[in-house]
Structure formats: C-alpha cells, structure tokens
C-alpha cells in the first residue's frame, strides 16, 4: 500500500478511536498511541528521510494533514468528555432538594416531671422551699424517726427493698439490713427538722421504691412529693385550707375536697384526702345513668395522705412539740398525673411510648 493510503487508513481508524473514547483517560491513550514519541504518526514523520524524494512532498503534506485532523478531533472530543465528566460529578454530588426532609424531633418533658413541677410551683407560690433527701436511706429516717420502730405493724404497709450494707456496721433489723431504698419521701421531714429550726415550710419531691409488682395501680418505683409545715399555732384547719387550695389549683376551681380519717404512724390525727371526680362531676354516675368507672361510682378520688405531725416525731428531731405544731402530707405524682389526664394504667407512664408521651 502506498504511504499516502496508509496515512489515510490511519486517519480513519484514529478518528474512529477518538470518537469511541469513553473518557478523558481513554482519549489520552489514543493520543499517545498516535502522536506520542513512539506513536504511529510520529513514526511516519521520523521515517520521512527514507521516503523517495518525489513522494516526500505529498507524504509530508498527508502526514501534516492527518496530524491536523487528529489534533482537532482530540481537542474537540476532550472538551466534550470533560464537560460530560463535570456534569456527572455535579450530579453525583448534588442534593435532591425534592426529597422530603427528615424533620427534627423535639423532645417533650416527661409527664411525671411536668406534674412534679406543677405541684412544686403551687407550693413555691405559697412560700414553701424545695428540700431533698437520699433515695438510699437508713431504717432510722425511713421508719424509726417517723414513729415506726422495729416490729411496728405500720411497717407492713410498705414492702421494703433492703440494700446490702457494706459499711461494716452490724445489727440489722430482724436480720435485715438497716439500709434501704426509701419507701416514702417522709424521711426528708426528719432530715429537714434536724437541720433547720421552725418556721419550716418545705416540699420534697423524689423517687420512692416498694416491693410491688407493676400493675395498673402499682409501680415498684414511683414519685412522691412530701410536704411539711412546722410553725407556731399550726392547726388542722391550716392543713385543710392548704390542701384544698392545692387541689383546686391542680385540678380546677370547681373541684371539692374531703378528708377521711386514716392512720399513719407519723401523724396524729391522720387523714386521706379525696378530690371530687372530674369525670362524673362528683355524682358517681354519667349522664346516661351508668356508674362512673373513674371513681367506681363513689364521686371521689383518693389523692394524698396527710395529718398533724405527731409530737413524738417533732421531739425525736429536736423540735419542742409544746412550742410548735405542724402538718405533713404526701402526694403520689403518678397518681395525680393519671387523675388529671384520665390515664387508666400507671405503667403507661413508664413505657416510653412516644405516641402516649407526646400528648402532654
Ligand atoms: N408517706 C405516706 C405514704 O407513702 C404518705 C403520707 C401520709 C405522707 C401522711 C405524709 C403524711 O407526710 O402526713 O403512704
């Protein structure tokens, strides 16, 4: 084949290879194979010396022409591929703004905390302060200083979790440890009275523990708010007025309270307070005459325990019962939450189900 024809074939195959190069690096390979130092076209240029004189001008012209065509095609393909690659890179990095957003979920306060704060606010508004005590407590503060010494029958009202006492102290009560998880916040009363002279107006919110199996109305861990007032001339009338005010603030101005005689070792007299049922309006039955299930037809819901601080409790904590008197109360926070929002099962408060928790 004549050189000029070879060049023409080279031109055709090179232009085809350029057109087929899928990316810039494939294109570079084509360039090197044709125009590189050892490239095919470069070979023809180098070999010009061996070409017969009369052909040289034509061959030179053909080589230059092929080189021009190849270079132009390389340039054009390079630009096209670069643009395509840039577009692909942009596509890969792009954010699809039409996708639905993931939405930040803002947490809510847990109902137990919200109710604890609401109750606290009511008493803070009356000038009370907040006191705290330990959850791991000694038998003395949880029972003994509250007028319930060992073997006192009232202890069986609350089934206790005992903690293994590694402090080295002996003498456990009936073979049990003297350290326990507090069954009530009432022990905070004693801590406060030991440290503070009257007048005392405190509330003490906190967790308490009892050996109960969780069911709709019991939890092995729950929250109480203790209240204690010690001052000169405090009477049962002060107790009733204060707790009636509290119930109206908490549940609404149309709610009534009543006080039923009860027994607690640390108060005398003792009472349980009921608030009128919000579901049936205190009547015990619904509009269609059906018995109200919330209050079991009684029209009343039990809400807290209370009483006048027993003089023994005052004197054990170093306060003269001849000079001072006081009242105390204990409210179950979970119970208040359930009564306020008609929650049928205490366990719902602890399950962490967002569909339930978000309602409040
Ligand atoms: N500690 C009692 C309980 O857990 C509640 C209670 C009743 C607290 C009467 C008091 C009180 O301060 O005076 O059942």
PDB file of C-alpha atoms in Angstrom, residues 113-335:
ATOM      1  CA  UNK A 113     -41.567  15.735  85.550  1.00  0.00           C
ATOM      2  CA  UNK A 114     -44.198  18.150  84.286  1.00  0.00           C
ATOM      3  CA  UNK A 115     -46.617  17.227  87.092  1.00  0.00           C
ATOM      4  CA  UNK A 116     -43.833  17.312  89.696  1.00  0.00           C
ATOM      5  CA  UNK A 117     -43.029  20.844  88.565  1.00  0.00           C
ATOM      6  CA  UNK A 118     -46.679  21.906  88.538  1.00  0.00           C
ATOM      7  CA  UNK A 119     -47.196  20.670  92.086  1.00  0.00           C
ATOM      8  CA  UNK A 120     -43.947  22.291  93.195  1.00  0.00           C
ATOM      9  CA  UNK A 121     -44.947  25.612  91.605  1.00  0.00           C
ATOM     10  CA  UNK A 122     -48.194  25.681  93.565  1.00  0.00           C
ATOM     11  CA  UNK A 123     -46.362  25.328  96.865  1.00  0.00           C
ATOM     12  CA  UNK A 124     -43.492  27.611  95.865  1.00  0.00           C
ATOM     13  CA  UNK A 125     -46.200  30.194  95.272  1.00  0.00           C
ATOM     14  CA  UNK A 126     -47.237  29.769  98.906  1.00  0.00           C
ATOM     15  CA  UNK A 127     -43.696  30.454 100.076  1.00  0.00           C
ATOM     16  CA  UNK A 128     -42.503  26.866 100.517  1.00  0.00           C
ATOM     17  CA  UNK A 129     -38.964  25.846  99.549  1.00  0.00           C
ATOM     18  CA  UNK A 130     -37.801  22.570  97.991  1.00  0.00           C
ATOM     19  CA  UNK A 131     -35.837  20.107 100.128  1.00  0.00           C
ATOM     20  CA  UNK A 132     -34.139  16.901  99.092  1.00  0.00           C
ATOM     21  CA  UNK A 133     -33.072  13.698 100.759  1.00  0.00           C
ATOM     22  CA  UNK A 134     -31.270  10.490  99.770  1.00  0.00           C
ATOM     23  CA  UNK A 135     -33.008   7.674  97.890  1.00  0.00           C
ATOM     24  CA  UNK A 136     -30.791   5.130  99.622  1.00  0.00           C
ATOM     25  CA  UNK A 137     -31.867   5.755 103.172  1.00  0.00           C
ATOM     26  CA  UNK A 138     -31.368   4.275 106.615  1.00  0.00           C
ATOM     27  CA  UNK A 139     -34.040   2.475 108.566  1.00  0.00           C
ATOM     28  CA  UNK A 140     -33.878   5.316 111.079  1.00  0.00           C
ATOM     29  CA  UNK A 141     -35.004   8.056 108.675  1.00  0.00           C
ATOM     30  CA  UNK A 142     -37.451   5.937 106.710  1.00  0.00           C
ATOM     31  CA  UNK A 143     -39.199   4.359 109.700  1.00  0.00           C
ATOM     32  CA  UNK A 144     -37.835   4.829 113.185  1.00  0.00           C
ATOM     33  CA  UNK A 145     -37.715   8.619 113.417  1.00  0.00           C
ATOM     34  CA  UNK A 146     -41.164   8.611 111.811  1.00  0.00           C
ATOM     35  CA  UNK A 147     -42.578   6.848 114.843  1.00  0.00           C
ATOM     36  CA  UNK A 148     -42.411   3.346 113.359  1.00  0.00           C
ATOM     37  CA  UNK A 149     -39.738   1.461 115.345  1.00  0.00           C
ATOM     38  CA  UNK A 150     -38.804  -2.144 114.532  1.00  0.00           C
ATOM     39  CA  UNK A 151     -41.760  -4.509 114.682  1.00  0.00           C
ATOM     40  CA  UNK A 152     -44.203  -1.626 114.402  1.00  0.00           C
ATOM     41  CA  UNK A 153     -47.186  -3.016 112.494  1.00  0.00           C
ATOM     42  CA  UNK A 154     -47.303   0.011 110.177  1.00  0.00           C
ATOM     43  CA  UNK A 155     -44.107  -1.202 108.509  1.00  0.00           C
ATOM     44  CA  UNK A 156     -46.059  -3.867 106.723  1.00  0.00           C
ATOM     45  CA  UNK A 157     -47.985  -1.078 104.929  1.00  0.00           C
ATOM     46  CA  UNK A 158     -44.921  -0.660 102.743  1.00  0.00           C
ATOM     47  CA  UNK A 159     -42.892  -3.574 101.459  1.00  0.00           C
ATOM     48  CA  UNK A 160     -39.300  -2.534 101.505  1.00  0.00           C
ATOM     49  CA  UNK A 161     -36.266  -3.148  99.289  1.00  0.00           C
ATOM     50  CA  UNK A 162     -33.285  -3.600 101.582  1.00  0.00           C
ATOM     51  CA  UNK A 163     -29.790  -2.789 100.396  1.00  0.00           C
ATOM     52  CA  UNK A 164     -26.828  -4.898 101.410  1.00  0.00           C
ATOM     53  CA  UNK A 165     -24.993  -2.741 103.906  1.00  0.00           C
ATOM     54  CA  UNK A 166     -21.274  -2.909 103.220  1.00  0.00           C
ATOM     55  CA  UNK A 167     -20.423  -0.180 105.701  1.00  0.00           C
ATOM     56  CA  UNK A 168     -19.356  -2.792 108.262  1.00  0.00           C
ATOM     57  CA  UNK A 169     -21.984  -1.788 110.797  1.00  0.00           C
ATOM     58  CA  UNK A 170     -23.749  -4.723 112.377  1.00  0.00           C
ATOM     59  CA  UNK A 171     -27.170  -5.007 113.966  1.00  0.00           C
ATOM     60  CA  UNK A 172     -29.600  -5.413 111.160  1.00  0.00           C
ATOM     61  CA  UNK A 173     -33.288  -5.177 111.915  1.00  0.00           C
ATOM     62  CA  UNK A 174     -34.686  -8.693 112.175  1.00  0.00           C
ATOM     63  CA  UNK A 175     -31.685  -9.966 110.280  1.00  0.00           C
ATOM     64  CA  UNK A 176     -32.308  -7.435 107.514  1.00  0.00           C
ATOM     65  CA  UNK A 177     -30.060  -4.604 106.501  1.00  0.00           C
ATOM     66  CA  UNK A 178     -30.523  -1.191 108.082  1.00  0.00           C
ATOM     67  CA  UNK A 179     -30.020   0.426 104.712  1.00  0.00           C
ATOM     68  CA  UNK A 180     -32.903   0.501 102.266  1.00  0.00           C
ATOM     69  CA  UNK A 181     -34.396   2.197  99.248  1.00  0.00           C
ATOM     70  CA  UNK A 182     -36.744   4.727 100.774  1.00  0.00           C
ATOM     71  CA  UNK A 183     -40.374   3.652 100.614  1.00  0.00           C
ATOM     72  CA  UNK A 184     -41.626   7.210 101.128  1.00  0.00           C
ATOM     73  CA  UNK A 185     -40.312  10.754 100.998  1.00  0.00           C
ATOM     74  CA  UNK A 186     -41.472  11.289 104.590  1.00  0.00           C
ATOM     75  CA  UNK A 187     -37.908  10.736 105.818  1.00  0.00           C
ATOM     76  CA  UNK A 188     -36.927  14.065 104.278  1.00  0.00           C
ATOM     77  CA  UNK A 189     -39.082  15.670 107.016  1.00  0.00           C
ATOM     78  CA  UNK A 190     -36.667  14.317 109.592  1.00  0.00           C
ATOM     79  CA  UNK A 191     -33.551  15.452 107.717  1.00  0.00           C
ATOM     80  CA  UNK A 192     -35.024  18.941 107.422  1.00  0.00           C
ATOM     81  CA  UNK A 193     -36.141  19.192 111.044  1.00  0.00           C
ATOM     82  CA  UNK A 194     -32.700  18.066 112.241  1.00  0.00           C
ATOM     83  CA  UNK A 195     -31.058  20.827 110.257  1.00  0.00           C
ATOM     84  CA  UNK A 196     -33.499  23.683 110.366  1.00  0.00           C
ATOM     85  CA  UNK A 197     -35.397  25.454 113.132  1.00  0.00           C
ATOM     86  CA  UNK A 198     -39.058  26.368 112.570  1.00  0.00           C
ATOM     87  CA  UNK A 199     -40.733  28.037 110.808  1.00  0.00           C
ATOM     88  CA  UNK A 200     -40.451  25.214 108.256  1.00  0.00           C
ATOM     89  CA  UNK A 201     -42.436  25.228 105.012  1.00  0.00           C
ATOM     90  CA  UNK A 202     -40.970  22.689 102.603  1.00  0.00           C
ATOM     91  CA  UNK A 203     -41.895  20.246  99.907  1.00  0.00           C
ATOM     92  CA  UNK A 204     -39.657  17.321  98.965  1.00  0.00           C
ATOM     93  CA  UNK A 205     -40.210  15.658  95.590  1.00  0.00           C
ATOM     94  CA  UNK A 206     -38.405  12.417  94.801  1.00  0.00           C
ATOM     95  CA  UNK A 207     -38.402   8.785  93.826  1.00  0.00           C
ATOM     96  CA  UNK A 208     -39.529   6.074  96.213  1.00  0.00           C
ATOM     97  CA  UNK A 209     -39.373   2.287  95.935  1.00  0.00           C
ATOM     98  CA  UNK A 210     -41.570  -0.569  97.076  1.00  0.00           C
ATOM     99  CA  UNK A 211     -41.561  -4.301  96.542  1.00  0.00           C
ATOM    100  CA  UNK A 212     -44.692  -4.235  94.452  1.00  0.00           C
ATOM    101  CA  UNK A 213     -45.319  -5.956  91.156  1.00  0.00           C
ATOM    102  CA  UNK A 214     -46.227  -3.381  88.494  1.00  0.00           C
ATOM    103  CA  UNK A 215     -49.937  -3.406  87.690  1.00  0.00           C
ATOM    104  CA  UNK A 216     -52.423  -0.717  86.655  1.00  0.00           C
ATOM    105  CA  UNK A 217     -52.326   0.898  90.103  1.00  0.00           C
ATOM    106  CA  UNK A 218     -48.884  -0.075  91.488  1.00  0.00           C
ATOM    107  CA  UNK A 219     -45.310   0.559  90.440  1.00  0.00           C
ATOM    108  CA  UNK A 220     -42.159  -0.676  92.173  1.00  0.00           C
ATOM    109  CA  UNK A 221     -40.682   2.787  91.675  1.00  0.00           C
ATOM    110  CA  UNK A 222     -42.742   5.938  91.753  1.00  0.00           C
ATOM    111  CA  UNK A 223     -42.584   9.597  92.686  1.00  0.00           C
ATOM    112  CA  UNK A 224     -43.857  11.308  95.809  1.00  0.00           C
ATOM    113  CA  UNK A 225     -43.987  14.859  96.953  1.00  0.00           C
ATOM    114  CA  UNK A 226     -43.747  15.291 100.671  1.00  0.00           C
ATOM    115  CA  UNK A 227     -44.915  18.457 102.373  1.00  0.00           C
ATOM    116  CA  UNK A 228     -44.038  19.641 105.855  1.00  0.00           C
ATOM    117  CA  UNK A 229     -45.080  22.712 107.783  1.00  0.00           C
ATOM    118  CA  UNK A 230     -43.857  23.350 111.327  1.00  0.00           C
ATOM    119  CA  UNK A 231     -44.627  26.662 112.955  1.00  0.00           C
ATOM    120  CA  UNK A 232     -46.321  28.165 115.980  1.00  0.00           C
ATOM    121  CA  UNK A 233     -50.066  27.588 116.166  1.00  0.00           C
ATOM    122  CA  UNK A 234     -50.451  25.371 113.097  1.00  0.00           C
ATOM    123  CA  UNK A 235     -53.842  23.637 113.161  1.00  0.00           C
ATOM    124  CA  UNK A 236     -55.785  21.041 111.206  1.00  0.00           C
ATOM    125  CA  UNK A 237     -57.631  23.991 109.646  1.00  0.00           C
ATOM    126  CA  UNK A 238     -54.347  25.131 108.082  1.00  0.00           C
ATOM    127  CA  UNK A 239     -53.842  21.646 106.685  1.00  0.00           C
ATOM    128  CA  UNK A 240     -57.326  21.506 105.169  1.00  0.00           C
ATOM    129  CA  UNK A 241     -57.150  25.021 103.752  1.00  0.00           C
ATOM    130  CA  UNK A 242     -53.723  24.417 102.210  1.00  0.00           C
ATOM    131  CA  UNK A 243     -54.588  21.081 100.630  1.00  0.00           C
ATOM    132  CA  UNK A 244     -57.970  22.293  99.407  1.00  0.00           C
ATOM    133  CA  UNK A 245     -56.189  25.220  97.731  1.00  0.00           C
ATOM    134  CA  UNK A 246     -53.668  22.813  96.232  1.00  0.00           C
ATOM    135  CA  UNK A 247     -56.376  20.554  94.776  1.00  0.00           C
ATOM    136  CA  UNK A 248     -58.253  23.467  93.234  1.00  0.00           C
ATOM    137  CA  UNK A 249     -55.046  24.817  91.701  1.00  0.00           C
ATOM    138  CA  UNK A 250     -54.127  21.399  90.377  1.00  0.00           C
ATOM    139  CA  UNK A 251     -57.472  20.121  89.124  1.00  0.00           C
ATOM    140  CA  UNK A 252     -59.648  23.194  88.715  1.00  0.00           C
ATOM    141  CA  UNK A 253     -61.650  25.614  90.895  1.00  0.00           C
ATOM    142  CA  UNK A 254     -64.836  23.555  90.791  1.00  0.00           C
ATOM    143  CA  UNK A 255     -63.242  20.515  92.413  1.00  0.00           C
ATOM    144  CA  UNK A 256     -64.118  19.744  96.031  1.00  0.00           C
ATOM    145  CA  UNK A 257     -62.044  18.010  98.669  1.00  0.00           C
ATOM    146  CA  UNK A 258     -62.927  15.822 101.606  1.00  0.00           C
ATOM    147  CA  UNK A 259     -60.825  14.402 104.399  1.00  0.00           C
ATOM    148  CA  UNK A 260     -61.322  10.869 105.736  1.00  0.00           C
ATOM    149  CA  UNK A 261     -59.799   9.643 108.976  1.00  0.00           C
ATOM    150  CA  UNK A 262     -56.874   7.315 108.331  1.00  0.00           C
ATOM    151  CA  UNK A 263     -53.760   6.053 110.063  1.00  0.00           C
ATOM    152  CA  UNK A 264     -50.109   6.969 109.533  1.00  0.00           C
ATOM    153  CA  UNK A 265     -47.545   6.393 112.276  1.00  0.00           C
ATOM    154  CA  UNK A 266     -46.015   9.872 111.951  1.00  0.00           C
ATOM    155  CA  UNK A 267     -49.189  11.948 112.077  1.00  0.00           C
ATOM    156  CA  UNK A 268     -51.959  12.257 114.641  1.00  0.00           C
ATOM    157  CA  UNK A 269     -54.695  12.747 113.669  1.00  0.00           C
ATOM    158  CA  UNK A 270     -54.153  11.365 110.150  1.00  0.00           C
ATOM    159  CA  UNK A 271     -56.348  11.590 107.108  1.00  0.00           C
ATOM    160  CA  UNK A 272     -56.598  10.727 103.485  1.00  0.00           C
ATOM    161  CA  UNK A 273     -57.774  13.490 101.198  1.00  0.00           C
ATOM    162  CA  UNK A 274     -60.076  12.856  98.261  1.00  0.00           C
ATOM    163  CA  UNK A 275     -60.836  15.192  95.397  1.00  0.00           C
ATOM    164  CA  UNK A 276     -64.219  15.133  93.681  1.00  0.00           C
ATOM    165  CA  UNK A 277     -64.219  13.108  90.474  1.00  0.00           C
ATOM    166  CA  UNK A 278     -63.675  15.176  87.331  1.00  0.00           C
ATOM    167  CA  UNK A 279     -65.250  12.618  85.005  1.00  0.00           C
ATOM    168  CA  UNK A 280     -68.715  12.456  86.634  1.00  0.00           C
ATOM    169  CA  UNK A 281     -68.521  15.809  88.421  1.00  0.00           C
ATOM    170  CA  UNK A 282     -68.637  14.083  91.796  1.00  0.00           C
ATOM    171  CA  UNK A 283     -72.004  12.424  91.231  1.00  0.00           C
ATOM    172  CA  UNK A 284     -70.680   8.898  90.767  1.00  0.00           C
ATOM    173  CA  UNK A 285     -72.620   8.345  87.560  1.00  0.00           C
ATOM    174  CA  UNK A 286     -72.523   9.549  83.981  1.00  0.00           C
ATOM    175  CA  UNK A 287     -75.309  11.371  82.067  1.00  0.00           C
ATOM    176  CA  UNK A 288     -76.851   8.121  80.883  1.00  0.00           C
ATOM    177  CA  UNK A 289     -77.006   6.922  84.476  1.00  0.00           C
ATOM    178  CA  UNK A 290     -74.119   4.497  84.067  1.00  0.00           C
ATOM    179  CA  UNK A 291     -71.785   4.113  87.023  1.00  0.00           C
ATOM    180  CA  UNK A 292     -68.625   6.267  86.677  1.00  0.00           C
ATOM    181  CA  UNK A 293     -65.650   3.970  86.197  1.00  0.00           C
ATOM    182  CA  UNK A 294     -63.052   6.609  87.115  1.00  0.00           C
ATOM    183  CA  UNK A 295     -64.266   6.881  90.749  1.00  0.00           C
ATOM    184  CA  UNK A 296     -66.034   3.497  90.802  1.00  0.00           C
ATOM    185  CA  UNK A 297     -69.307   5.289  91.458  1.00  0.00           C
ATOM    186  CA  UNK A 298     -68.153   6.999  94.647  1.00  0.00           C
ATOM    187  CA  UNK A 299     -67.777  10.510  93.215  1.00  0.00           C
ATOM    188  CA  UNK A 300     -64.387  10.822  94.958  1.00  0.00           C
ATOM    189  CA  UNK A 301     -60.774  10.069  94.050  1.00  0.00           C
ATOM    190  CA  UNK A 302     -58.154   9.462  96.710  1.00  0.00           C
ATOM    191  CA  UNK A 303     -55.293  11.848  96.207  1.00  0.00           C
ATOM    192  CA  UNK A 304     -52.967  12.101  99.200  1.00  0.00           C
ATOM    193  CA  UNK A 305     -52.206  11.183 102.798  1.00  0.00           C
ATOM    194  CA  UNK A 306     -51.826  13.847 105.462  1.00  0.00           C
ATOM    195  CA  UNK A 307     -52.064  14.667 109.123  1.00  0.00           C
ATOM    196  CA  UNK A 308     -50.798  16.700 112.038  1.00  0.00           C
ATOM    197  CA  UNK A 309     -47.157  15.849 112.729  1.00  0.00           C
ATOM    198  CA  UNK A 310     -47.057  13.504 115.715  1.00  0.00           C
ATOM    199  CA  UNK A 311     -45.451  15.222 118.732  1.00  0.00           C
ATOM    200  CA  UNK A 312     -43.092  12.218 119.025  1.00  0.00           C
ATOM    201  CA  UNK A 313     -41.748  12.922 115.544  1.00  0.00           C
ATOM    202  CA  UNK A 314     -41.166  16.572 116.404  1.00  0.00           C
ATOM    203  CA  UNK A 315     -39.303  15.810 119.616  1.00  0.00           C
ATOM    204  CA  UNK A 316     -37.202  12.994 118.068  1.00  0.00           C
ATOM    205  CA  UNK A 317     -35.967  15.571 115.569  1.00  0.00           C
ATOM    206  CA  UNK A 318     -35.196  18.155 118.240  1.00  0.00           C
ATOM    207  CA  UNK A 319     -38.283  20.357 117.954  1.00  0.00           C
ATOM    208  CA  UNK A 320     -40.318  21.154 121.075  1.00  0.00           C
ATOM    209  CA  UNK A 321     -43.906  19.983 120.492  1.00  0.00           C
ATOM    210  CA  UNK A 322     -45.071  22.285 123.295  1.00  0.00           C
ATOM    211  CA  UNK A 323     -43.922  25.269 121.315  1.00  0.00           C
ATOM    212  CA  UNK A 324     -44.525  24.138 117.739  1.00  0.00           C
ATOM    213  CA  UNK A 325     -47.044  22.118 115.823  1.00  0.00           C
ATOM    214  CA  UNK A 326     -47.179  21.140 112.182  1.00  0.00           C
ATOM    215  CA  UNK A 327     -48.854  19.266 109.413  1.00  0.00           C
ATOM    216  CA  UNK A 328     -47.489  16.978 106.725  1.00  0.00           C
ATOM    217  CA  UNK A 329     -48.735  15.387 103.558  1.00  0.00           C
ATOM    218  CA  UNK A 330     -47.576  13.018 100.878  1.00  0.00           C
ATOM    219  CA  UNK A 331     -48.828  13.101  97.268  1.00  0.00           C
ATOM    220  CA  UNK A 332     -48.205  10.441  94.646  1.00  0.00           C
ATOM    221  CA  UNK A 333     -47.154  12.219  91.445  1.00  0.00           C
ATOM    222  CA  UNK A 334     -48.058   9.339  89.106  1.00  0.00           C
ATOM    223  CA  UNK A 335     -51.480   9.184  90.713  1.00  0.00           C
TER     224      UNK A 335
END
